[in-house]
Short mmCIF file of C-alpha atoms in Angstrom, two decimals:
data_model
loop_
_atom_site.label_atom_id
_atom_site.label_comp_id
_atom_site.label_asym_id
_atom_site.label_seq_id
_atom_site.Cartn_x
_atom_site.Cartn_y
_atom_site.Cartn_z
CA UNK A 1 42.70 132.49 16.05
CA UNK A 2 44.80 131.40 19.53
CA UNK A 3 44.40 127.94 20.27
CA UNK A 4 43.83 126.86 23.98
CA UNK A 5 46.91 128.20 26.25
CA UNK A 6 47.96 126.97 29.42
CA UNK A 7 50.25 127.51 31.65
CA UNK A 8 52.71 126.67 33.25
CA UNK A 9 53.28 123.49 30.96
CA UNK A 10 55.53 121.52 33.73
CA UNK A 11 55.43 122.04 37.07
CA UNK A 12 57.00 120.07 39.93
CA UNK A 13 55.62 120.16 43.45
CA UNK A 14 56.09 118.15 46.99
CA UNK A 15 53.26 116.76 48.76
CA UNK A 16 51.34 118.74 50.87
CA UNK A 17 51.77 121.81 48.14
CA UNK A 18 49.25 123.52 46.34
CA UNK A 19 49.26 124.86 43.10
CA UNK A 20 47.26 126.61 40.32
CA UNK A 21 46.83 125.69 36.87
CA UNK A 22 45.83 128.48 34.27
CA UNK A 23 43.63 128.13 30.96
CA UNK A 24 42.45 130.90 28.58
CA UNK A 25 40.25 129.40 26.09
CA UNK A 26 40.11 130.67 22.57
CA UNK A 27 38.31 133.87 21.95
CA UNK A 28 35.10 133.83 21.61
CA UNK A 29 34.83 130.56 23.50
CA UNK A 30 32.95 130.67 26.87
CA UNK A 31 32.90 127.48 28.34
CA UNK A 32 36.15 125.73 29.96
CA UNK A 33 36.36 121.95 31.13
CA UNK A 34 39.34 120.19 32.83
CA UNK A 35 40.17 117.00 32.78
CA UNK A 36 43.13 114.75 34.34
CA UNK A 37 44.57 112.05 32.26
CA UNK A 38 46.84 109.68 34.44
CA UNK A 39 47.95 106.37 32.64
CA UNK A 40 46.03 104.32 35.30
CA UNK A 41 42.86 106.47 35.21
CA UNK A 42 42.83 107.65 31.78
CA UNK A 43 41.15 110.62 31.10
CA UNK A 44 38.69 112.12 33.77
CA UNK A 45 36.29 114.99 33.58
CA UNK A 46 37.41 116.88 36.45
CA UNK A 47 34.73 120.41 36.18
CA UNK A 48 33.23 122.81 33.40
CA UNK A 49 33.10 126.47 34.07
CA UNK A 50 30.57 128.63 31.95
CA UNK A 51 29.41 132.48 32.69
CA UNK A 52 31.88 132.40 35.70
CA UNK A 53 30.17 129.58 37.11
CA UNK A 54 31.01 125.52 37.80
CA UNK A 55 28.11 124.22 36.24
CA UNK A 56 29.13 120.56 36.52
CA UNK A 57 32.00 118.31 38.42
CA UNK A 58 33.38 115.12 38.10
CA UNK A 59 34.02 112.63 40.91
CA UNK A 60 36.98 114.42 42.42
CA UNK A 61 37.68 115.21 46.16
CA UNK A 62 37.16 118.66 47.67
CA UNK A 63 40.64 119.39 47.16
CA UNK A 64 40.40 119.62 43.60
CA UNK A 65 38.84 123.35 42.65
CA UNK A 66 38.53 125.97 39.84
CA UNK A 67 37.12 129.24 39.03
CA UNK A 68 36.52 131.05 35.66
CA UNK A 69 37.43 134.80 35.43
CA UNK A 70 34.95 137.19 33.22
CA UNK A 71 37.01 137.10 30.32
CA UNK A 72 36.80 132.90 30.31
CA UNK A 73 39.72 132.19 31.58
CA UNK A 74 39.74 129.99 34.49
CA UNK A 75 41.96 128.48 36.85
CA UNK A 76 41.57 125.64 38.77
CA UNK A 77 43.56 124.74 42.33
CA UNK A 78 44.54 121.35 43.86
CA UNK A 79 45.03 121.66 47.45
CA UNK A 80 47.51 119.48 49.80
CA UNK A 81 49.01 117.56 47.23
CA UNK A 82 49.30 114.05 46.88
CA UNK A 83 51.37 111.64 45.01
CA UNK A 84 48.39 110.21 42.88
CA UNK A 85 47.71 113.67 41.58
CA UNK A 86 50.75 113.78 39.53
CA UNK A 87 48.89 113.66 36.39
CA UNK A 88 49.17 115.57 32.58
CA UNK A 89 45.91 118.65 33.29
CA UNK A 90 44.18 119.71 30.01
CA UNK A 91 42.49 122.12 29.10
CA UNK A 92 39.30 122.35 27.08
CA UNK A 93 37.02 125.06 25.60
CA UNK A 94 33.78 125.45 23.14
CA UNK A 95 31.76 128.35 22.00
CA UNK A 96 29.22 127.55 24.57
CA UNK A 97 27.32 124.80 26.39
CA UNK A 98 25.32 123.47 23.09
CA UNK A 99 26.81 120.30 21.79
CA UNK A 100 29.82 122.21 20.54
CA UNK A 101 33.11 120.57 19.62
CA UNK A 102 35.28 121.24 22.37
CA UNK A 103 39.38 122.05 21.66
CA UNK A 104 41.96 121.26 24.12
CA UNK A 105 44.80 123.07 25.30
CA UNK A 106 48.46 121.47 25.45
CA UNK A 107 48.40 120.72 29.13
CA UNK A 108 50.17 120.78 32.12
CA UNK A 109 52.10 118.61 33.09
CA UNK A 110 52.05 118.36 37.35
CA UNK A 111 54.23 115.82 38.88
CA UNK A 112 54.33 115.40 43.11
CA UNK A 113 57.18 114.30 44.45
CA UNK B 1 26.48 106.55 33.54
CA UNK B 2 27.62 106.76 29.89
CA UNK B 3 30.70 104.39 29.16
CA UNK B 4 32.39 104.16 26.28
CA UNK B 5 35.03 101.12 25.28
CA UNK B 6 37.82 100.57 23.11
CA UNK B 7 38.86 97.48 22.65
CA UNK B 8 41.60 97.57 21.21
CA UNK B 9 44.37 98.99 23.43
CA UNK B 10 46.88 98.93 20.45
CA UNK B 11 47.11 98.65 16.41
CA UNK B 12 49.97 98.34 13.68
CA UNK B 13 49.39 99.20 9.80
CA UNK B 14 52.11 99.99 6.97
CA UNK B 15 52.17 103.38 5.43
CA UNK B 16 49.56 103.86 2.78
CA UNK B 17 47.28 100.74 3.82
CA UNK B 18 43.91 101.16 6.00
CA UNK B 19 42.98 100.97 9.32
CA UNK B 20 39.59 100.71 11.37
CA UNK B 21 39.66 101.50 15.18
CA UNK B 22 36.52 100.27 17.28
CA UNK B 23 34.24 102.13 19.26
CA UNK B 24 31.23 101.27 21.38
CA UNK B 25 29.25 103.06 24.14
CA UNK B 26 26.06 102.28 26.15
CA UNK B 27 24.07 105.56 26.71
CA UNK B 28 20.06 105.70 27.04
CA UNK B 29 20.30 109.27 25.49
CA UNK B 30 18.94 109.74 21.72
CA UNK B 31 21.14 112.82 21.21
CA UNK B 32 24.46 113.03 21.37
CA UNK B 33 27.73 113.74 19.76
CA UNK B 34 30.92 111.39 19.40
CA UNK B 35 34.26 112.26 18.78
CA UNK B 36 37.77 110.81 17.97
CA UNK B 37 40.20 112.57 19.42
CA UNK B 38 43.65 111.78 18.39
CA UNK B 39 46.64 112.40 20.93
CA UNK B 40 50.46 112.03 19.41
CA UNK B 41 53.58 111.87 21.54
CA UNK B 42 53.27 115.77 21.55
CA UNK B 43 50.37 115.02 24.30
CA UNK B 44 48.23 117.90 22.04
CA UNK B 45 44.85 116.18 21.68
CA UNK B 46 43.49 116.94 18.56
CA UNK B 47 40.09 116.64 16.93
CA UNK B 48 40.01 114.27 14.34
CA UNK B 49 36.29 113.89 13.15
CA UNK B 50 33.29 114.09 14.77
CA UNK B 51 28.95 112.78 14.44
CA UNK B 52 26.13 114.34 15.61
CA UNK B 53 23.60 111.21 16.51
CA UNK B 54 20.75 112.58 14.67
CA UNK B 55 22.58 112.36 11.24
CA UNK B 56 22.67 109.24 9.85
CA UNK B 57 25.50 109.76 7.28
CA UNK B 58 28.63 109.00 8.45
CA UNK B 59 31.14 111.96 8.74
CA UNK B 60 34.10 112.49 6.69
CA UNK B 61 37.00 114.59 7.48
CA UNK B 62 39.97 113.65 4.32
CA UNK B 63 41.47 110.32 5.29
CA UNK B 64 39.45 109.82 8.16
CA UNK B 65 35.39 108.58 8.13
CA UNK B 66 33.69 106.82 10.71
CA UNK B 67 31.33 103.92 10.62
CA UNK B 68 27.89 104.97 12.51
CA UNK B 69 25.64 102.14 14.10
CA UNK B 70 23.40 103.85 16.57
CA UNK B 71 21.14 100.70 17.26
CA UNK B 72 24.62 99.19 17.71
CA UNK B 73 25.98 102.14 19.45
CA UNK B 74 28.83 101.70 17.56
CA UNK B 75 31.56 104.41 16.22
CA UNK B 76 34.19 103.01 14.42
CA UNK B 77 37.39 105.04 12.64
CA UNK B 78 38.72 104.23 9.63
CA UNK B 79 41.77 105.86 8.52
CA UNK B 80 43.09 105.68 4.99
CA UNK B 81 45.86 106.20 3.05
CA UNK B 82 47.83 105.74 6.80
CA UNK B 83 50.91 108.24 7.19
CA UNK B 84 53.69 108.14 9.45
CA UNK B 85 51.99 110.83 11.16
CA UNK B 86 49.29 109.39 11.89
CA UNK B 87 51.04 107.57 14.54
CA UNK B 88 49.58 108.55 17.56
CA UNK B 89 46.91 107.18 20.85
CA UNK B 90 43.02 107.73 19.53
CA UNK B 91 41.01 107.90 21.75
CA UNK B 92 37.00 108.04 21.28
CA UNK B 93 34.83 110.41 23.20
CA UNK B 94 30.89 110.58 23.93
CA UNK B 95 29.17 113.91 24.81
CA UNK B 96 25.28 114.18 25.72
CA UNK B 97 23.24 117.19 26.32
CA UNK B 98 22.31 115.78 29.82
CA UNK B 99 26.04 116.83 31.48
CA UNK B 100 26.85 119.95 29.14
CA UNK B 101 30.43 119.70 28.23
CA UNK B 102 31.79 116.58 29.58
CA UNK B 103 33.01 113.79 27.86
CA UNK B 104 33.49 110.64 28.37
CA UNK B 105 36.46 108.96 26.93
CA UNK B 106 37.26 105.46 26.09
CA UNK B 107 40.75 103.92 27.56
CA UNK B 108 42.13 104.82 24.09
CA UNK B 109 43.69 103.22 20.86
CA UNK B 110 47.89 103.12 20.13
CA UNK B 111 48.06 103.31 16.35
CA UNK B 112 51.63 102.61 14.96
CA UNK B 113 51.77 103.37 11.58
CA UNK B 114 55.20 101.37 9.94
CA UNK B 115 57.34 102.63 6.78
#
């Protein structure tokens, strides 16, 4: 099987920008989580999307979005960028919502400028 | 709120010798999983082994087991036989059925292993 894919892999954007990070999870696998790793924050839960619904968010402003697509893939958005959300994005997915292993994608890697 | 701590921010071992990396996390949960994830300069974070609380035997994946103290709430990583490889940021993860899939990750481990 396809691992995790995501794209774009790098992506360079100025403040104020917005920009859309895609995920599609490995067949079969219907639940996505994001997380943001940043060297000073490590790595942060950002959301999990499940059945085409968020069914749980980390502490992350309003800015910070997603949606999941019927086939599992899901995107998520940052609006109005800002410096501190340069960060490396990954990409997790698991069978479903019951204690599975989760397997992450290879990232994306957004820098602000 | 689940935390998890590693506290060991960085380790060194020589090819072919053994290594333990140090877990803990507070949780009032009875079930859970842990995890060790292991990320190498690639940024790819990889599954390395993982426990299911309600076993007590400590999982085994090859050269890498785990030492499982729940009264402790401790989940260490031992990794044997240490290859260049190996060389990469571990970091240890805690998942409970109370949040679905989120995980909580400790500040993570540098391993250097040295020829």
């Amino acid at each position: 099987k396809a691992g995790v894919t995501q794209t774009p892999r790098y992506l360079i954007k100025t403040r104020g920008q917005q920009v859309t990070l895609s995920c599609s999870p490995i067949s079969g696998h219907r639940s996505v989580s994001w997380y943001q790793q940043t060297p000073g924050q490590g790595l942060q839960f950002l959301f999990e999307y499940f059945s085409e619904t968020q069914r749980n968010k980390g502490n992350f402003p309003g800015r910070f979005s997603g949606r999941q697509f019927s086939n599992s893939r899901s995107e998520m958005n940052v609006s109005t960028l800002e410096l501190g959300d340069s960060a490396l994005y990954l990409c997790a997915s698991s069978v479903d919502r019951n204690m599975n292993t989760q397997y992450f994608g290879p990232g994306t890697r957004l820098t602000v400028l | 709120a689940q935390t998890v701590t590693q506290s060991q921010p960085e380790m060194s071992v020589q090819e072919a010798e053994t290594v333990t990396l140090s877990c803990t996390y507070d949780t009032s949960e009875n079930n859970y999983y842990l995890f060790w994830y292991k990320q190498p300069p690639s940024r790819q974070m990889i599954l390395v082994i993982r426990q299911e609380a309600y076993k007590q035997q400590n999982a085994t994946e090859n050269r890498f087991s785990v030492n499982f103290q729940k009264a402790a709430k401790s989940f260490s990583l031992k990794i044997s036989d240490s290859q260049l490889g190996d060389t990469a940021m571990y970091f240890c993860a805690f998942r409970t059925t109370e949040y679905g899939n989120k995980l909580v990750f400790g500040a993570g481990t540098i391993l250097r292993v040295k020829s």
